[in-house]
mmCIF file of C-alpha atoms in Angstrom:
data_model
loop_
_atom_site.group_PDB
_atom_site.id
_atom_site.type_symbol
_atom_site.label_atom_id
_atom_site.label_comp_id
_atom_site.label_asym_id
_atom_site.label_seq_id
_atom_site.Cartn_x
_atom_site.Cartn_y
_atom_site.Cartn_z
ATOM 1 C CA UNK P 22 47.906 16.133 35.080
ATOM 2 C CA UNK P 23 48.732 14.750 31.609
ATOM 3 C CA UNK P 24 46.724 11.049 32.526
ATOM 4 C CA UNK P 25 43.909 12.915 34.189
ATOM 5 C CA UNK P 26 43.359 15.514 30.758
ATOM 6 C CA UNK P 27 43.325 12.243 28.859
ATOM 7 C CA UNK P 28 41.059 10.078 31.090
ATOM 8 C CA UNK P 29 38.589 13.225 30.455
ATOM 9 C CA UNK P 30 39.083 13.543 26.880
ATOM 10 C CA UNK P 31 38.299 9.406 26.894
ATOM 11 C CA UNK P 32 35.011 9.430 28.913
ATOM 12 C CA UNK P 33 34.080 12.833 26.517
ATOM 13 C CA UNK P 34 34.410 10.401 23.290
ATOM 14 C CA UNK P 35 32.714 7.656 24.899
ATOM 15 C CA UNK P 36 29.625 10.213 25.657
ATOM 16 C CA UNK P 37 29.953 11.530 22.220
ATOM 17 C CA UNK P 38 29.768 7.964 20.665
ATOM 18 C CA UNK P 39 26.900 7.010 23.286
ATOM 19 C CA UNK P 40 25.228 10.149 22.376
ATOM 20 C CA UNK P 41 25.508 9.044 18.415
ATOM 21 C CA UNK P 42 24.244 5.325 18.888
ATOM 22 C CA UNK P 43 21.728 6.597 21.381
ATOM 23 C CA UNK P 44 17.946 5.681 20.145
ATOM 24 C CA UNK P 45 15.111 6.658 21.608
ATOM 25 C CA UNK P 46 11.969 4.738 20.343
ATOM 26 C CA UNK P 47 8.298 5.511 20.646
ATOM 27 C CA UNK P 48 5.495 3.170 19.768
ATOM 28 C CA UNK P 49 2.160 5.037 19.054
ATOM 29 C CA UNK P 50 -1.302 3.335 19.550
ATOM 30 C CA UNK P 51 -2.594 1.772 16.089
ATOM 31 C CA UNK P 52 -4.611 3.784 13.880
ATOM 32 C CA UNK P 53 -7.636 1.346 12.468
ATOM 33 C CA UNK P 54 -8.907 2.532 9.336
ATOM 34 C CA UNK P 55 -9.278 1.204 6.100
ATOM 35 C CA UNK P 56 -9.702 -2.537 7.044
ATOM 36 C CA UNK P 57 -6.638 -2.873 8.707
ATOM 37 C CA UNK P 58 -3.948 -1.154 11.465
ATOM 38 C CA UNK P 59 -1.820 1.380 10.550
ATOM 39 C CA UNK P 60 1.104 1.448 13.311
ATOM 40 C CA UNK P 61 3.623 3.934 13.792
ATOM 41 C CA UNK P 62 6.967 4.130 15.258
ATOM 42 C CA UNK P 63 9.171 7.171 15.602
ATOM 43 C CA UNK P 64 13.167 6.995 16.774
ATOM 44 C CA UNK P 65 14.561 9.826 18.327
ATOM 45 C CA UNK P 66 11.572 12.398 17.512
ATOM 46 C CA UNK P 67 10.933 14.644 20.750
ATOM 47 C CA UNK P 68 7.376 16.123 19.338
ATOM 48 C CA UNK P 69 5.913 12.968 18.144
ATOM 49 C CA UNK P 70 2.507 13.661 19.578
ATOM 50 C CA UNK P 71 1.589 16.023 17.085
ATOM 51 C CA UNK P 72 2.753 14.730 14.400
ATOM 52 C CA UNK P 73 1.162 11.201 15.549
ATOM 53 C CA UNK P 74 -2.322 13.138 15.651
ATOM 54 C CA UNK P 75 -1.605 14.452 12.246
ATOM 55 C CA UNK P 76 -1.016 11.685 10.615
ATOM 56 C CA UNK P 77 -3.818 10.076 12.522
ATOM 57 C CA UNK P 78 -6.151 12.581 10.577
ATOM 58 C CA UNK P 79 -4.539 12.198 7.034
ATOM 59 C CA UNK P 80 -5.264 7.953 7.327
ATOM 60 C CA UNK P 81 -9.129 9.024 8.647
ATOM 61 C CA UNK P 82 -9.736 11.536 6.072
ATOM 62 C CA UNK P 83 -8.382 9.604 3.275
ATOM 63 C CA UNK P 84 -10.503 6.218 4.315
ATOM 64 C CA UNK P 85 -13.467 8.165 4.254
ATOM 65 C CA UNK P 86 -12.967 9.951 1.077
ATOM 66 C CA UNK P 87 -11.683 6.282 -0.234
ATOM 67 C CA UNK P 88 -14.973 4.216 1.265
ATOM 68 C CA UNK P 89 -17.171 2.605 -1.505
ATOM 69 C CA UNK P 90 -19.450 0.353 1.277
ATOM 70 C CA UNK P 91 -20.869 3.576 2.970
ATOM 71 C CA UNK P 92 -21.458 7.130 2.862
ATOM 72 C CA UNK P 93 -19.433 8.961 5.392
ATOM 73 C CA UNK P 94 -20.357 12.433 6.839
ATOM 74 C CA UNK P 95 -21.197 15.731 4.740
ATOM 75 C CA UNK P 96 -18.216 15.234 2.411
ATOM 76 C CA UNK P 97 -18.806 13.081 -1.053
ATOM 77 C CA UNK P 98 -16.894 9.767 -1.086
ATOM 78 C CA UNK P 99 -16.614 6.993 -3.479
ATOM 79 C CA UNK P 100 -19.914 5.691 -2.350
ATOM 80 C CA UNK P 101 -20.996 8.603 -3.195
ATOM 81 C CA UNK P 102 -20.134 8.854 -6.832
ATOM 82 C CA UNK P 103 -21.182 5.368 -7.216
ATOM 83 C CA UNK P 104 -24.205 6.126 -6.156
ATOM 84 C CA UNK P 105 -25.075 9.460 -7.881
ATOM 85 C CA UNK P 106 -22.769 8.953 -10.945
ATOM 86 C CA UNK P 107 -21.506 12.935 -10.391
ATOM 87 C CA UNK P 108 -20.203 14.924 -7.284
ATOM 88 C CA UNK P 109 -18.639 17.785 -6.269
ATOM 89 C CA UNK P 110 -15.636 16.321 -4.866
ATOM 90 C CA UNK P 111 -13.167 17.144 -2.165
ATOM 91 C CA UNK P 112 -9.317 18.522 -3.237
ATOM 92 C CA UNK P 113 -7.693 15.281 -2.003
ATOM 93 C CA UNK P 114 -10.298 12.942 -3.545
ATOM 94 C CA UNK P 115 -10.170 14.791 -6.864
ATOM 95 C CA UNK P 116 -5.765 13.889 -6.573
ATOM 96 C CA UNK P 117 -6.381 10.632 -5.720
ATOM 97 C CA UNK P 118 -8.980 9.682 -8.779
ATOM 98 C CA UNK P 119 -5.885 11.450 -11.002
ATOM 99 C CA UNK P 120 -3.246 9.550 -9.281
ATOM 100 C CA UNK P 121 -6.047 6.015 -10.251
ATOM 101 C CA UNK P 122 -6.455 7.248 -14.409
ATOM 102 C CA UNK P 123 -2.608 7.598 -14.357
ATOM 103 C CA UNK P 124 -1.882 4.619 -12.806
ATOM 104 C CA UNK P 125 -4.334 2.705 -14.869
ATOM 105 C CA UNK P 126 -2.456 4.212 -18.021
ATOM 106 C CA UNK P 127 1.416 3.187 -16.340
ATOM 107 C CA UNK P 128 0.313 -0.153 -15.652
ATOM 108 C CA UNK P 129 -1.891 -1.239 -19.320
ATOM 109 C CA UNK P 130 -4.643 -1.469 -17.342
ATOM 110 C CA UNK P 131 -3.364 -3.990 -14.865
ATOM 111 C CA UNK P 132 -4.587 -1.195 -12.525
ATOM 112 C CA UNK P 133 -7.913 -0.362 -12.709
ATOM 113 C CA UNK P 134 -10.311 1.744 -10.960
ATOM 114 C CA UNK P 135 -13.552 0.748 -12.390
ATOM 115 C CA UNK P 136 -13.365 -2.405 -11.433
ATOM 116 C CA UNK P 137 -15.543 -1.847 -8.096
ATOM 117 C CA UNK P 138 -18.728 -3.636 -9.365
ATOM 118 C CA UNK P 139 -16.577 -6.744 -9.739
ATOM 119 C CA UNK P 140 -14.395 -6.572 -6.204
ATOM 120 C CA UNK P 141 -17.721 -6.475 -4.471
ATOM 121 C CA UNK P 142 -19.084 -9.402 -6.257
ATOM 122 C CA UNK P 143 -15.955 -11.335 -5.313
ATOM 123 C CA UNK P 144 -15.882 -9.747 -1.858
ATOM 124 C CA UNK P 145 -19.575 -11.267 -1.076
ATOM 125 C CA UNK P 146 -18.143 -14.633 -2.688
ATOM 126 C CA UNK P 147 -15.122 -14.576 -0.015
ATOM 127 C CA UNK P 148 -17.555 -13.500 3.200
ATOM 128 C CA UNK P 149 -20.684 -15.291 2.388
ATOM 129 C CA UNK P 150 -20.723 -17.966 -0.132
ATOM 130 C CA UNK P 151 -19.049 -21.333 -1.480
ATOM 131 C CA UNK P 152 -21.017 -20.392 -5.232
ATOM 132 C CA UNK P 153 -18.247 -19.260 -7.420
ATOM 133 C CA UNK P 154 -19.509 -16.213 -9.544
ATOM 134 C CA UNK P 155 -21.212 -17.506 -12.734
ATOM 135 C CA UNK P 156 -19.006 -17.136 -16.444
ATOM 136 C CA UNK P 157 -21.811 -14.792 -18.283
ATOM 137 C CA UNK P 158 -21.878 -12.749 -15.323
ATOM 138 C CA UNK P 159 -17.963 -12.169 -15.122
ATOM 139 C CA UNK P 160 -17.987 -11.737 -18.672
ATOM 140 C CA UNK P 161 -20.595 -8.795 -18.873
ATOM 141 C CA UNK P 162 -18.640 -7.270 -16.158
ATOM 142 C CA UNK P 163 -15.681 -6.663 -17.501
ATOM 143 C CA UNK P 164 -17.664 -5.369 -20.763
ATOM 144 C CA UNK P 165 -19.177 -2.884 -18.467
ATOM 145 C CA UNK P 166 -15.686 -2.057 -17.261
ATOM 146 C CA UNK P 167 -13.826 -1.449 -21.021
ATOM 147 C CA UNK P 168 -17.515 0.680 -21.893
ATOM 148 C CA UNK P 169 -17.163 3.038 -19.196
ATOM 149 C CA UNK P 170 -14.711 5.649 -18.032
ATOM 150 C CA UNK P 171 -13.748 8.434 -15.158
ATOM 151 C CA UNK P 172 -14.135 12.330 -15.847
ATOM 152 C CA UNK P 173 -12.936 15.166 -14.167
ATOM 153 C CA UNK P 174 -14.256 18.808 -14.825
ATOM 154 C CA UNK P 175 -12.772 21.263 -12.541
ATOM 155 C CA UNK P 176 -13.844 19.807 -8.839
ATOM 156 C CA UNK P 177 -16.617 17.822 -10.325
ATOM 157 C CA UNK P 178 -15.740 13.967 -10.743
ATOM 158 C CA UNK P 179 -18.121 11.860 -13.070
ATOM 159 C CA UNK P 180 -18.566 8.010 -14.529
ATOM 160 C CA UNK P 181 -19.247 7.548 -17.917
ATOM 161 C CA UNK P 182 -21.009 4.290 -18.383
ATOM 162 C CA UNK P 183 -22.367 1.899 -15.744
ATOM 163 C CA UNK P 184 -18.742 0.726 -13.953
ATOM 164 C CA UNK P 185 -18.199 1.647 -10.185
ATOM 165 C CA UNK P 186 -14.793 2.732 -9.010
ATOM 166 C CA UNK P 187 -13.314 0.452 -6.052
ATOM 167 C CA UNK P 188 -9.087 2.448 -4.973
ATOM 168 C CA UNK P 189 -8.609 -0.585 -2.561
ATOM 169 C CA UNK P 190 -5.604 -0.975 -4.539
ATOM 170 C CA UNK P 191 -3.737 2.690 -3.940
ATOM 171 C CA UNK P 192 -5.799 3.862 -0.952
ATOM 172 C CA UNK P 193 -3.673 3.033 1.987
ATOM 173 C CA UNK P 194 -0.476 3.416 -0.421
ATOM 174 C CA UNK P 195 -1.739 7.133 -0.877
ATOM 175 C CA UNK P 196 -2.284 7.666 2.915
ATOM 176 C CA UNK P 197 1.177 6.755 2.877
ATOM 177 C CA UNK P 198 2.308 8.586 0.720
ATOM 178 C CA UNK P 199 0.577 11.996 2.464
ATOM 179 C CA UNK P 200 2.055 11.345 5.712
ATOM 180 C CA UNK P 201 5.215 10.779 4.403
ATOM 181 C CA UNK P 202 4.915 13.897 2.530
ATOM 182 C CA UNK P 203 3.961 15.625 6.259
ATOM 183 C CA UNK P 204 6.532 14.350 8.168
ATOM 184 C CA UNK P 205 9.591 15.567 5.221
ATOM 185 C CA UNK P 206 8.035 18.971 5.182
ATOM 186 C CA UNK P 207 8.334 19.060 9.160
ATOM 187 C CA UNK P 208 12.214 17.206 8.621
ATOM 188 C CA UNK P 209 11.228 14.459 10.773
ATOM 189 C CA UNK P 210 13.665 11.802 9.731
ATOM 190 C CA UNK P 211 12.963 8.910 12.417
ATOM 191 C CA UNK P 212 9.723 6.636 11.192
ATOM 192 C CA UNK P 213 8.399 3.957 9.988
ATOM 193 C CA UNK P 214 4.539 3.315 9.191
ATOM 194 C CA UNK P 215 3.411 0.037 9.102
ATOM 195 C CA UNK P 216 0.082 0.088 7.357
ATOM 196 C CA UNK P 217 -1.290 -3.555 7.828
ATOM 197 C CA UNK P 218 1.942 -4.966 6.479
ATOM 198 C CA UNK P 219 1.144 -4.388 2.746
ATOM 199 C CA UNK P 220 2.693 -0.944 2.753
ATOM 200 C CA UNK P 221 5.388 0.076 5.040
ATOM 201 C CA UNK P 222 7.576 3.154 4.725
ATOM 202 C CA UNK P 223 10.656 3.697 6.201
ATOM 203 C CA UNK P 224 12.592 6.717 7.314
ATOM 204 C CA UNK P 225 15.710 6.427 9.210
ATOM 205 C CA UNK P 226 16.645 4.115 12.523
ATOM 206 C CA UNK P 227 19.102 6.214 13.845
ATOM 207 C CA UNK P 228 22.417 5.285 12.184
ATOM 208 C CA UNK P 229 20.673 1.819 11.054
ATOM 209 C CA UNK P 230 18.808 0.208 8.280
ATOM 210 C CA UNK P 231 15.600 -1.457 9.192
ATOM 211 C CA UNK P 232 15.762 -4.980 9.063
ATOM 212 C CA UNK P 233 13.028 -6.407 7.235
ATOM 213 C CA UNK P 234 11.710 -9.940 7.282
ATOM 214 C CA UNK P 235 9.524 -10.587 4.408
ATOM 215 C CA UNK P 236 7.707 -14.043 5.140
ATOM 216 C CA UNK P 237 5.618 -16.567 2.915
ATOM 217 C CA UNK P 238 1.578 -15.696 2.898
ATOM 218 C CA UNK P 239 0.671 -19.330 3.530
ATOM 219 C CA UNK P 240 3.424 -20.778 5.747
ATOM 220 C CA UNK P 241 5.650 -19.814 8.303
ATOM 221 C CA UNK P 242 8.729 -20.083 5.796
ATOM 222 C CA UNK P 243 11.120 -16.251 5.738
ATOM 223 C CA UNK P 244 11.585 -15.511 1.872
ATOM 224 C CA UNK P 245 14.189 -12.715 2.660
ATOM 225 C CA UNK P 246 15.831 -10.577 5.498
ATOM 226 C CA UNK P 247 15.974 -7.039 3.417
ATOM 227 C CA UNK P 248 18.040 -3.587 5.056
ATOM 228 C CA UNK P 249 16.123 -0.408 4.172
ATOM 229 C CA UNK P 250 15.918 2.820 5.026
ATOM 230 C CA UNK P 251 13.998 5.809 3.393
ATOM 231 C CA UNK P 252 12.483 3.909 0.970
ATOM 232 C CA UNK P 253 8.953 1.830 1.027
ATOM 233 C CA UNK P 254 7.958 -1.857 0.623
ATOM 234 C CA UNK P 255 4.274 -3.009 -0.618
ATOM 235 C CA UNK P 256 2.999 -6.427 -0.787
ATOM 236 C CA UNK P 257 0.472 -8.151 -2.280
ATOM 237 C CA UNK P 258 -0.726 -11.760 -2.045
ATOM 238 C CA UNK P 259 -4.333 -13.320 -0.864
ATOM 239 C CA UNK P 260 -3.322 -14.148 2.392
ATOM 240 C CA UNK P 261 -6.055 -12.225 4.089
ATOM 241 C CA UNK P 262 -8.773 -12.915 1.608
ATOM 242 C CA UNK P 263 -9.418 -16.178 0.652
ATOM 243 C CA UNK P 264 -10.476 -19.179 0.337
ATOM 244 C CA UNK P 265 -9.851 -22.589 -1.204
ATOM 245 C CA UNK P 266 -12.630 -24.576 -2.914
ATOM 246 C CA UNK P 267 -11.801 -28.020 -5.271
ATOM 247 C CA UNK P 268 -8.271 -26.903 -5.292
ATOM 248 C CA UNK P 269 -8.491 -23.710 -6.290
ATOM 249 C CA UNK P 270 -7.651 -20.610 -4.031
ATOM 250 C CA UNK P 271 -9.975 -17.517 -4.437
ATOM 251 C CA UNK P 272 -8.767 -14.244 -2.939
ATOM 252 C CA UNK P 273 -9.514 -10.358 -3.239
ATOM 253 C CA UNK P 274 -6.904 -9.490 -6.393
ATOM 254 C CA UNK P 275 -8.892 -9.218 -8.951
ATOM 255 C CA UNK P 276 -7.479 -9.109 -12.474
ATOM 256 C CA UNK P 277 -9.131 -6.479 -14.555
ATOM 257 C CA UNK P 278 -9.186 -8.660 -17.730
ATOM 258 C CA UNK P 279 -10.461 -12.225 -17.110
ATOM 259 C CA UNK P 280 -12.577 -11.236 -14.206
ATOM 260 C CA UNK P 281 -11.044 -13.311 -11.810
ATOM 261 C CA UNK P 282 -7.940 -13.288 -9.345
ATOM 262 C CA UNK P 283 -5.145 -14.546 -10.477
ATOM 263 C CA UNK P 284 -2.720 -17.488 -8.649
ATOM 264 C CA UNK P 285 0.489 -16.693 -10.550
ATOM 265 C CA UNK P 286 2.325 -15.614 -7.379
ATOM 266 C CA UNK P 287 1.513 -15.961 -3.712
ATOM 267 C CA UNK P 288 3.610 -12.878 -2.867
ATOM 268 C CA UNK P 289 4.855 -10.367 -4.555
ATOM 269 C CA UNK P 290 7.159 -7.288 -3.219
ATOM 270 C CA UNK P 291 8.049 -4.023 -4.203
ATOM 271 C CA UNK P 292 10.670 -1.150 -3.207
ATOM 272 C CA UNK P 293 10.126 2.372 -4.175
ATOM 273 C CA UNK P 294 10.321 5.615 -2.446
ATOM 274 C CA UNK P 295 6.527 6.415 -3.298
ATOM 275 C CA UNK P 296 4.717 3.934 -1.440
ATOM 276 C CA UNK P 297 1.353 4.916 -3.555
ATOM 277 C CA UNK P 298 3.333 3.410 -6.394
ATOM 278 C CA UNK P 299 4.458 0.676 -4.391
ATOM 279 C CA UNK P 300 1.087 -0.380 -3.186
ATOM 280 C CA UNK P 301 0.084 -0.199 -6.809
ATOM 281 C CA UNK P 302 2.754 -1.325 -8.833
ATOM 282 C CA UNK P 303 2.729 -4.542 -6.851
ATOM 283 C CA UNK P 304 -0.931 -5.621 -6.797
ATOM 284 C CA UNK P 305 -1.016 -4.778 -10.791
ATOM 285 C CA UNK P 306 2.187 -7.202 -11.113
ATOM 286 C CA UNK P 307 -0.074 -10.129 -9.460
ATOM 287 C CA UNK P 308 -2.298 -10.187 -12.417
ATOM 288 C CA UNK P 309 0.963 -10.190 -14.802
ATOM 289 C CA UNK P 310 2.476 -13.220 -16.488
ATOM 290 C CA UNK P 311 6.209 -13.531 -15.235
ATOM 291 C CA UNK P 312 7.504 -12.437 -18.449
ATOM 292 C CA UNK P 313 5.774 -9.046 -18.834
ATOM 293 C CA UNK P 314 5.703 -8.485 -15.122
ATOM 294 C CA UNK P 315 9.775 -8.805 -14.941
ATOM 295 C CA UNK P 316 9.047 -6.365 -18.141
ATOM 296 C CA UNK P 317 7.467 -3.450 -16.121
ATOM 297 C CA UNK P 318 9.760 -4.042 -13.293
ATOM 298 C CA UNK P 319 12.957 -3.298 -15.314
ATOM 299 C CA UNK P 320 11.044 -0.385 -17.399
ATOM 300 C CA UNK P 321 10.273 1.370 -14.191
ATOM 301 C CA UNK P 322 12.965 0.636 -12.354
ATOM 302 C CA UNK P 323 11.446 -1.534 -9.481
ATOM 303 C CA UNK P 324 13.137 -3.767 -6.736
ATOM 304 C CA UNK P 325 10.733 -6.414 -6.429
ATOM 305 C CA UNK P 326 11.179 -10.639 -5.776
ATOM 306 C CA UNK P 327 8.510 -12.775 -6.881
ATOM 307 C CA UNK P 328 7.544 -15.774 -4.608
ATOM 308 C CA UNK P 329 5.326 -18.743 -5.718
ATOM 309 C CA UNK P 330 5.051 -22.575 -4.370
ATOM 310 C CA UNK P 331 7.625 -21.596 -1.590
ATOM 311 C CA UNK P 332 10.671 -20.482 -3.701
ATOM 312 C CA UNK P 333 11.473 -16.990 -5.342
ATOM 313 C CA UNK P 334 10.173 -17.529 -9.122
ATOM 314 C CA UNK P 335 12.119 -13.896 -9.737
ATOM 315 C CA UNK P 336 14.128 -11.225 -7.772
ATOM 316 C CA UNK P 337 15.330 -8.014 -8.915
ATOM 317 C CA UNK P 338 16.871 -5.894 -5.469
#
């Protein structure tokens, strides 16, 4: 009777253990907004239909609000204040230009939202043309840029000056951020978002960490295997936008003070809980000499590693 009570009591703690490893994992359909794929994976979450569709609409509202190519339905959008220099804007569009003149302060200016005249001149250069973008007309750019400035009156957002505002930089890291916000206020635990590999944030794998490869933008070497959980990565680099003419790599990250993107780094990574920080902190950093970019990382307490020429140039974790 003895053997039999404890044959019982050994197949109930090999349940209990099964029961504790045990990892149920659901892979939604992607999301395509913003330029890019946002998927989504959820680990032992029953109800993860609804919360799928609501994060679904937090991504599609935000990449309209965030648009500065088109207008997009009855609601004003960046276009739209581009275009008519004052709107009546929508709540979340109204946080997210706050979150932009905050950021732009935190970073020196390394962030900055006016620069959307200039993007889209580079943006034409990457699609369409092998020109590179005339000196005089860099240089008046970025004197339209430090002339003009953002203001915010109650739910009315205007431009001062002749600058247009391009959030590229903090618009899928702000998504982020508002689903991840969603899902702690409904205590779902088990995620991780994957929004086109520059932003991913990570809840919790059952009783794991995520393993995280982080690989080199322009070969097929692995710069690190990280273990995270509830925390977010961003990276930026040119991998996606670019293009090489006489030796000289032109991509989409612009920085705000010479006009032109910078080739400092190839990569560069960052770990934060707030992925809206992340996704900025990181893309300012690229326009950063090493010195004062190692600077801000210690002053706001950043894990980040640095990767140029196929060798970590810096690493902080």
């Amino acid at each position: 009777m003895k053997k039999i009570i404890q044959f019982i009591l050994l197949i109930f703690f090999i349940f209990i253990l099964s029961s504790c490893n045990y990892l149920k994992i659901t892979t939604c359909s992607p999301i395509y907004v913003m330029s890019t794929a946002i998927n989504i994976k959820f680990y032992n979450v029953d109800d993860y239909e609804d919360h799928y569709k609501k994060i679904e609409e937090i991504y599609q509202n935000i990449d309209k609000l965030a648009d500065d190519f088109k207008k997009r339905g009855s609601v004003n959008n960046i276009y739209d204040l581009n275009e008519l220099r004052i709107i009546d804007a929508d709540s979340s569009l109204i946080e997210l230009i706050n979150y932009s003149l905050e950021l732009k302060e935190k970073t020196n200016g390394y962030f900055n939202p006016l620069v959307g005249r200039l993007t889209h001149l580079w943006k034409d250069f990457l699609n369409n043309s092998n020109n590179i973008i005339n000196d005089e007309l860099i240089k008046n750019e970025i004197e339209i840029i430090n002339s003009s400035s953002i203001e915010i009156n109650e739910n009315k957002i205007s431009i001062i000056g002749d600058a247009n505002i391009d959030l590229g930089a903090i618009a899928k890291g702000y998504a982020t951020k508002k689903a991840i916000e969603y899902l702690k206020d409904e205590n779902v635990e088990g995620y991780m978002i994957n929004a086109g590999e520059s932003t991913v944030a990570l809840g919790k794998k059952g009783d794991n960490d995520f393993s995280v490869i982080l690989e080199a933008p322009y070969s097929k070497k692995s710069i690190k295997n990280l273990y995270l959980k509830d925390t977010s990565i961003s990276t930026s680099s040119g991998k996606y936008q670019n293009k090489i003419i006489d030796g000289v790599r032109y991509h989409h990250i612009i920085n705000p003070f010479t006009g032109y993107p910078s080739n400092i780094y190839d990569n560069i990574n960052v770990i934060i809980d707030d992925p809206l920080y992340a996704d900025c902190y990181s893309t300012a950093m690229f326009s950063m000499d090493l010195d004062l970019a190692k600077e801000f990382s210690k002053e706001n307490d950043l894990s980040v590693i640095f990767y140029k020429d196929d060798k970590i140039v810096y690493e902080k974790i």
